[in-house]
PDB file of C-alpha atoms in Angstrom:
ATOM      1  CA  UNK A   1       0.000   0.000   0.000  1.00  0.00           C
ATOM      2  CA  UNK A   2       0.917   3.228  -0.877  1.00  0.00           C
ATOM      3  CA  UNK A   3       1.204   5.827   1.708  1.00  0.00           C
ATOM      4  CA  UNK A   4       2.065   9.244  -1.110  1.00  0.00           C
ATOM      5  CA  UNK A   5      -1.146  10.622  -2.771  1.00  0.00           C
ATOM      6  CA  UNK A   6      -2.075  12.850  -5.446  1.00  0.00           C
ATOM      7  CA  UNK A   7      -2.990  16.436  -4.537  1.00  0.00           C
ATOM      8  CA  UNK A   8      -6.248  15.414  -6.223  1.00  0.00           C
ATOM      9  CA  UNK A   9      -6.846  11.624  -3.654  1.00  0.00           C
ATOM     10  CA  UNK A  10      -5.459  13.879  -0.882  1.00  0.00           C
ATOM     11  CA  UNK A  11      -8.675  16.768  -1.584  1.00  0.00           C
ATOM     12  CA  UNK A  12     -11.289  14.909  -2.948  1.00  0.00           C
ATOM     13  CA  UNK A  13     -14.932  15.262  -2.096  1.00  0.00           C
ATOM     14  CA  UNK A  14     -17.674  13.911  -2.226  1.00  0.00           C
ATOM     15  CA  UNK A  15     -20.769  16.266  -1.909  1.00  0.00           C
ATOM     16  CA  UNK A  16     -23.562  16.394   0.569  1.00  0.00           C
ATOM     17  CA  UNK A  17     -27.366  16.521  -0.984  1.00  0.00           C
ATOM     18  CA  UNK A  18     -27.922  19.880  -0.796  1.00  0.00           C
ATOM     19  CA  UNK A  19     -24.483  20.868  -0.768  1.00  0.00           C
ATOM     20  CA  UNK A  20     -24.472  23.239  -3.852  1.00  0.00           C
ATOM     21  CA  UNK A  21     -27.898  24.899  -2.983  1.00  0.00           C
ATOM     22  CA  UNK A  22     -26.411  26.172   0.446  1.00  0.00           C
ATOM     23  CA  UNK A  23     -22.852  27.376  -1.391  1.00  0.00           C
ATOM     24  CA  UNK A  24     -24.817  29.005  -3.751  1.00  0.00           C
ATOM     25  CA  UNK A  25     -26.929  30.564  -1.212  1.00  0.00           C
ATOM     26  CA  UNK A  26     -24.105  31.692   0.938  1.00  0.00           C
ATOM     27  CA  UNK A  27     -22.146  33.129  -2.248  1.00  0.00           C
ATOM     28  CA  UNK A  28     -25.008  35.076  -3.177  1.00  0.00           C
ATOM     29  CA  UNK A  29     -25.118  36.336   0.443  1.00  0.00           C
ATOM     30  CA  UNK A  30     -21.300  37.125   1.135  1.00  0.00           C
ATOM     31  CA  UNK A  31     -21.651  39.331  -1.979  1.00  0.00           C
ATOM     32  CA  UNK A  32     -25.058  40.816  -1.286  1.00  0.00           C
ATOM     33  CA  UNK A  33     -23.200  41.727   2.186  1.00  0.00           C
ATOM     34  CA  UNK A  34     -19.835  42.820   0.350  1.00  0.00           C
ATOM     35  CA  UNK A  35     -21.313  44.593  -2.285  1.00  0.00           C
ATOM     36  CA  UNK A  36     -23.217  47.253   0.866  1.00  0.00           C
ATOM     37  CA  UNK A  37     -20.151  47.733   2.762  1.00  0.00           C
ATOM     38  CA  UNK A  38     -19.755  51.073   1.036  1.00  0.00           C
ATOM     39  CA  UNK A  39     -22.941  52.133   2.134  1.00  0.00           C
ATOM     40  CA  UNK A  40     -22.734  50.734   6.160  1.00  0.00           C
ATOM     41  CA  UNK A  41     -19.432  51.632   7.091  1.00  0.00           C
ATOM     42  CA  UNK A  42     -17.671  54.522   6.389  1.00  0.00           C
ATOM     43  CA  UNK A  43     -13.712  55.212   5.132  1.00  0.00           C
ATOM     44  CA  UNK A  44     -12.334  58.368   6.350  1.00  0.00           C
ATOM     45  CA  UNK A  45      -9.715  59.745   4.912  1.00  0.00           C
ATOM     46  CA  UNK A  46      -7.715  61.483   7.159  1.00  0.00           C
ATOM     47  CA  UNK A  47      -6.623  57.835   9.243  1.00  0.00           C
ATOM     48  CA  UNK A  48      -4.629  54.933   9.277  1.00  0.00           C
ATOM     49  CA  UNK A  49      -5.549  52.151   7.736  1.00  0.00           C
ATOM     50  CA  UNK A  50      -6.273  49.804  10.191  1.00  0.00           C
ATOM     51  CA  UNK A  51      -7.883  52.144  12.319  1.00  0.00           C
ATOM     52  CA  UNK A  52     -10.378  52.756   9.914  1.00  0.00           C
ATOM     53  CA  UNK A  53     -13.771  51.769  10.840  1.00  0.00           C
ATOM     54  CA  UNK A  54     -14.602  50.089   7.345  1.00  0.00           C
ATOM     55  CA  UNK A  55     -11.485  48.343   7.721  1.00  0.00           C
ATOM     56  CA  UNK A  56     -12.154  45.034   9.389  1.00  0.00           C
ATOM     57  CA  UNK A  57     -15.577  44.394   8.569  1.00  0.00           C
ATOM     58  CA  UNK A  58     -14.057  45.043   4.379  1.00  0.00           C
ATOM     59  CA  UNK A  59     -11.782  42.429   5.163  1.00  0.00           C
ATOM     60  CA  UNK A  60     -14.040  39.625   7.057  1.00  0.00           C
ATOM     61  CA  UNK A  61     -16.561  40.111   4.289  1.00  0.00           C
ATOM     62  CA  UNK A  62     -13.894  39.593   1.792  1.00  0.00           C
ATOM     63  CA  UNK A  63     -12.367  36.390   3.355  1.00  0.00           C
ATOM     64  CA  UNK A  64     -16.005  35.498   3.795  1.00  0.00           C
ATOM     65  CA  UNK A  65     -16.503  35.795  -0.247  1.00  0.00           C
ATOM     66  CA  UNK A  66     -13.281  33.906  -0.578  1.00  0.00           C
ATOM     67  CA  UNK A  67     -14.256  30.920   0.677  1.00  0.00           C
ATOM     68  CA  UNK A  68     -17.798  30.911  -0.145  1.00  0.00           C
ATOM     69  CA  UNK A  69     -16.172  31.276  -3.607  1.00  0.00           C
ATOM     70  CA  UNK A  70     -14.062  28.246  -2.505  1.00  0.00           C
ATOM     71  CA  UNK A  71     -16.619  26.393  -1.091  1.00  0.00           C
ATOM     72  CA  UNK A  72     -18.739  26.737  -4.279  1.00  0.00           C
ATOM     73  CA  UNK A  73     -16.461  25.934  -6.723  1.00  0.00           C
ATOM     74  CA  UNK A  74     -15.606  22.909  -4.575  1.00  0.00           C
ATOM     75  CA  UNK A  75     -19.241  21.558  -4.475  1.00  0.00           C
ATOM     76  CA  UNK A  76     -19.834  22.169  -8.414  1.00  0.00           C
ATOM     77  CA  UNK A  77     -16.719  19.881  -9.319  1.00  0.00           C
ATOM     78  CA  UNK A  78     -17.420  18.057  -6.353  1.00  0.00           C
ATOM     79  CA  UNK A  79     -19.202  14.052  -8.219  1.00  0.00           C
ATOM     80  CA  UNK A  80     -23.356  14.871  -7.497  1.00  0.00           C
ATOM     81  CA  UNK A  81     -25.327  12.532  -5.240  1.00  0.00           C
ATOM     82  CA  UNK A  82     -28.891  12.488  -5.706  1.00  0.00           C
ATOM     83  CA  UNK A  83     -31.327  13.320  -2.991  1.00  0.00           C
ATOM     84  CA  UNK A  84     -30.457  17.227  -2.886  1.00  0.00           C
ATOM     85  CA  UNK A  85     -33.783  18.545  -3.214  1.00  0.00           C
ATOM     86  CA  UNK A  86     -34.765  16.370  -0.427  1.00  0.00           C
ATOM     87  CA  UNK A  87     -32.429  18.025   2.061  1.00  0.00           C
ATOM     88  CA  UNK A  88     -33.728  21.361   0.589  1.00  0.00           C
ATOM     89  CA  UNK A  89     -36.875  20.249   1.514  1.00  0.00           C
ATOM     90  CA  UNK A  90     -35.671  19.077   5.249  1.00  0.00           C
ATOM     91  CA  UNK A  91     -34.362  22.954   5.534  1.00  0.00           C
ATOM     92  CA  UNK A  92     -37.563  24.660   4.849  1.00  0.00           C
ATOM     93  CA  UNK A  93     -39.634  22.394   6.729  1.00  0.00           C
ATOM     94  CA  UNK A  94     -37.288  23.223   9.486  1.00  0.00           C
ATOM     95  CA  UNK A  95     -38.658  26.882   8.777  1.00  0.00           C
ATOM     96  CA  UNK A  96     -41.990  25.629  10.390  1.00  0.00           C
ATOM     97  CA  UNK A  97     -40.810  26.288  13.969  1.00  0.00           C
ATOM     98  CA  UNK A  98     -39.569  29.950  13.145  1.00  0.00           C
ATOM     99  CA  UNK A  99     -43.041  30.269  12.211  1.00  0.00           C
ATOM    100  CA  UNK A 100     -44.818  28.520  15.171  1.00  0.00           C
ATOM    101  CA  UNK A 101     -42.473  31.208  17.551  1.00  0.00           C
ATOM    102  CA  UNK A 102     -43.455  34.354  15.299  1.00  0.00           C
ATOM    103  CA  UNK A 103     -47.167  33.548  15.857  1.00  0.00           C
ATOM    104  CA  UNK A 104     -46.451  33.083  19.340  1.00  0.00           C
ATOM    105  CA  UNK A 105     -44.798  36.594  20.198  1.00  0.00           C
ATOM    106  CA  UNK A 106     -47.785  37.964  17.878  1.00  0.00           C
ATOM    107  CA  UNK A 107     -50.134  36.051  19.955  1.00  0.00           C
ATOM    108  CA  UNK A 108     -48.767  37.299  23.829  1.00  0.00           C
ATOM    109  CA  UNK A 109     -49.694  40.707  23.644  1.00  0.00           C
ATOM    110  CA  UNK A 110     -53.052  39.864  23.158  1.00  0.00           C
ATOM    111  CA  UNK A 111     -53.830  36.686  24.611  1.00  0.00           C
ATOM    112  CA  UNK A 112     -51.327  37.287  27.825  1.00  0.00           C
ATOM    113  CA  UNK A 113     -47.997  35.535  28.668  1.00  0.00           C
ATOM    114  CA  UNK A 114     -49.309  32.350  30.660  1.00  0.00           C
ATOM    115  CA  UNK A 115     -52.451  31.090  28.418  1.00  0.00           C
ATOM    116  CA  UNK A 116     -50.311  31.755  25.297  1.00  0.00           C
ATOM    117  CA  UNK A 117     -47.330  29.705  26.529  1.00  0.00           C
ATOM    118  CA  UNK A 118     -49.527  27.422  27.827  1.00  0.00           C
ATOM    119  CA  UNK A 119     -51.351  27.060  24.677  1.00  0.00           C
ATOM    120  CA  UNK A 120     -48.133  27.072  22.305  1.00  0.00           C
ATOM    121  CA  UNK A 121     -46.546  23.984  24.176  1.00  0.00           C
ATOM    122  CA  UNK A 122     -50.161  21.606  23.656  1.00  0.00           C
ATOM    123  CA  UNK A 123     -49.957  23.024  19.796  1.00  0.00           C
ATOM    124  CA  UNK A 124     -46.434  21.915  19.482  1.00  0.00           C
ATOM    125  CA  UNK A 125     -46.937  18.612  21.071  1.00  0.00           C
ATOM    126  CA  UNK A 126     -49.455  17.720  19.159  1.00  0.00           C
ATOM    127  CA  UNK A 127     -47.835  18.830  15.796  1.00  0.00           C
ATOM    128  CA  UNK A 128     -45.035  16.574  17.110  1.00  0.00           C
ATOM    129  CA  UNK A 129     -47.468  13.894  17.496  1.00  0.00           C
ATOM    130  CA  UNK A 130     -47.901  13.387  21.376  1.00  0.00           C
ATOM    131  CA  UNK A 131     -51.634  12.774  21.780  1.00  0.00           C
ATOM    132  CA  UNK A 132     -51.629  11.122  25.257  1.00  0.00           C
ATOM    133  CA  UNK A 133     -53.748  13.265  28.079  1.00  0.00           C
ATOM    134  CA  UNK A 134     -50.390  12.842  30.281  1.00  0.00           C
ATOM    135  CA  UNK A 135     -48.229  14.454  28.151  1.00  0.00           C
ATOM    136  CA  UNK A 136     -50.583  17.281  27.119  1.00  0.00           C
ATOM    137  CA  UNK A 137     -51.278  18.146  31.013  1.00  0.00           C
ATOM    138  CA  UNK A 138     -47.666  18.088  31.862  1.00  0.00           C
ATOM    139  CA  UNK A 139     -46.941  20.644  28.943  1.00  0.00           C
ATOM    140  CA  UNK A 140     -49.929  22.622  30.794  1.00  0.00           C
ATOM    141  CA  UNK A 141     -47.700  22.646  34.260  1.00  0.00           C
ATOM    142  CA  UNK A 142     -44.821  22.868  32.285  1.00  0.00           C
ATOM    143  CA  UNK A 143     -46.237  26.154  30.647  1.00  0.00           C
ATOM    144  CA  UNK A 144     -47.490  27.697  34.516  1.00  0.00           C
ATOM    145  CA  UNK A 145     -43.949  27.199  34.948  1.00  0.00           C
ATOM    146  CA  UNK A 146     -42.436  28.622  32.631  1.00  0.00           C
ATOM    147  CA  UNK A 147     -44.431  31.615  33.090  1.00  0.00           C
ATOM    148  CA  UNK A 148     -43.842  31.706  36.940  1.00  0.00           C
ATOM    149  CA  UNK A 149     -40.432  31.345  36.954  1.00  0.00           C
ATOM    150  CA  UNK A 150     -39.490  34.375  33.767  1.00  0.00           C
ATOM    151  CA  UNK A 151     -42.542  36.644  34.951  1.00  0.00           C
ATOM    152  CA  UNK A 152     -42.506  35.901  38.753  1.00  0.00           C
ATOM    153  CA  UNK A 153     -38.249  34.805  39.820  1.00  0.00           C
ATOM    154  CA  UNK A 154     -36.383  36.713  37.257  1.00  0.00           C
ATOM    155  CA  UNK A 155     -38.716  39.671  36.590  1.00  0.00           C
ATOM    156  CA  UNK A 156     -38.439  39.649  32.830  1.00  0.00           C
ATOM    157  CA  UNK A 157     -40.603  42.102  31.257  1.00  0.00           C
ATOM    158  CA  UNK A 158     -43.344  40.671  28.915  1.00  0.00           C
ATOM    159  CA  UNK A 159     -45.879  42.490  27.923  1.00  0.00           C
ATOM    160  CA  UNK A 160     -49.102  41.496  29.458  1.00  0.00           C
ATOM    161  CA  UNK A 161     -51.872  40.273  27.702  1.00  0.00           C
ATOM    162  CA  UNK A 162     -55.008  42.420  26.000  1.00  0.00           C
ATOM    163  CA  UNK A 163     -57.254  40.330  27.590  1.00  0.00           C
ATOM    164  CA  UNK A 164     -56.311  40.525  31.097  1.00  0.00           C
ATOM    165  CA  UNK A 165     -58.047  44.229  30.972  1.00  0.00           C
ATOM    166  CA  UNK A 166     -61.430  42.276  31.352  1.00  0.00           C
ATOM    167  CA  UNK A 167     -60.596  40.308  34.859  1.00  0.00           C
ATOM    168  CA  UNK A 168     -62.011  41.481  38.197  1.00  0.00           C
ATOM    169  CA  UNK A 169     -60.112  44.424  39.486  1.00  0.00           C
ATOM    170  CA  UNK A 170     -59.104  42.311  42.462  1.00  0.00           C
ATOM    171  CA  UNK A 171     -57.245  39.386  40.671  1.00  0.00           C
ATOM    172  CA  UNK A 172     -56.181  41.820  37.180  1.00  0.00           C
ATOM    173  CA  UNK A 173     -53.303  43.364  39.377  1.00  0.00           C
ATOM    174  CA  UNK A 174     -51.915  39.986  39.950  1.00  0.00           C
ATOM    175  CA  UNK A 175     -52.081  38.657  36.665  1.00  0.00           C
ATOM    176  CA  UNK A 176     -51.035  42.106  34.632  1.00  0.00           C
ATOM    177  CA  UNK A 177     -47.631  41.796  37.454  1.00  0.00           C
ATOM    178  CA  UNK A 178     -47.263  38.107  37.834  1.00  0.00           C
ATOM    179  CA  UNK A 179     -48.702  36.121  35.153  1.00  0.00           C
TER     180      UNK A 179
END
């Protein structure tokens, strides 16, 4: 056996499905990002060159266009394996959940902190398939939790709900602080 390789044995690939669609992507975004450097980050004249404040992000964008550049170029000679649009697929179903939160931070002002939470760990259990009544009244304590321990122990400012405005005037102070 042989122990000296080629240049070529020693750096061959073999691309990942999906592999060119994400180099393309990121190409297309290092020079999206390159091309408005100009317009983000100023060059003044009258300093240094490393002290310039366009400086260092000019040159991480650049080495970031480099090796996207690389990286493409690598994954179009790279030999193809089927199943790419499948792992495209697996990305932007992946995209579900970013959706589930943004409807979620739409949904607290108006429907309050706890029933929201509450109500966005059942949806998500049952989109993940848990149908048992166990599981789907532990998420419930789980969500009281939740709530009590950011709104209540670490005082993190939510914004409370829209509907707590028509409670009884004796328990809406609690809930507008607490819950």
């Amino acid at each position: 056996m042989s122990r000296l390789k080629s240049l070529q044995e020693m750096f061959k690939r073999y691309r990942r499905p999906g592999d060119i669609v994400f180099a393309t992507t990121f190409l297309l975004m290092s020079l999206f990002l390159l091309s408005q450097i100009e317009s983000q980050s100023p060059w003044r004249g009258t300093r240094q060159i490393f002290s310039q404040p366009a400086f260092w992000p000019t040159v991480s964008l650049a080495a970031m266009t480099f090796f996207a550049f690389l990286h493409f170029l690598s994954s179009a000679w790279s030999l193809r394996r089927p199943g790419r649009w499948q792992e495209v697929w697996q990305w932007v179903r992946a995209l579900e959940y970013a959706g589930w939160f943004l409807v979620y931070v739409a949904v607290v002002p108006r429907l309050g902190y706890l029933p929201t939470t509450m109500l966005a760990a059942v949806l998500l259990a049952l989109r993940a398939g848990y149908r048992r009544p166990r599981h789907l009244v532990s998420l419930l304590v789980l969500g009281v939790v939740i709530v009590i321990t950011f709104r209540g122990f670490l005082q993190v400012r939510i914004p409370a709900g829209a509907i707590y405005e028509y409670l009884p005037a004796s328990i809406r102070v609690f809930w507008l602080t607490y819950l």
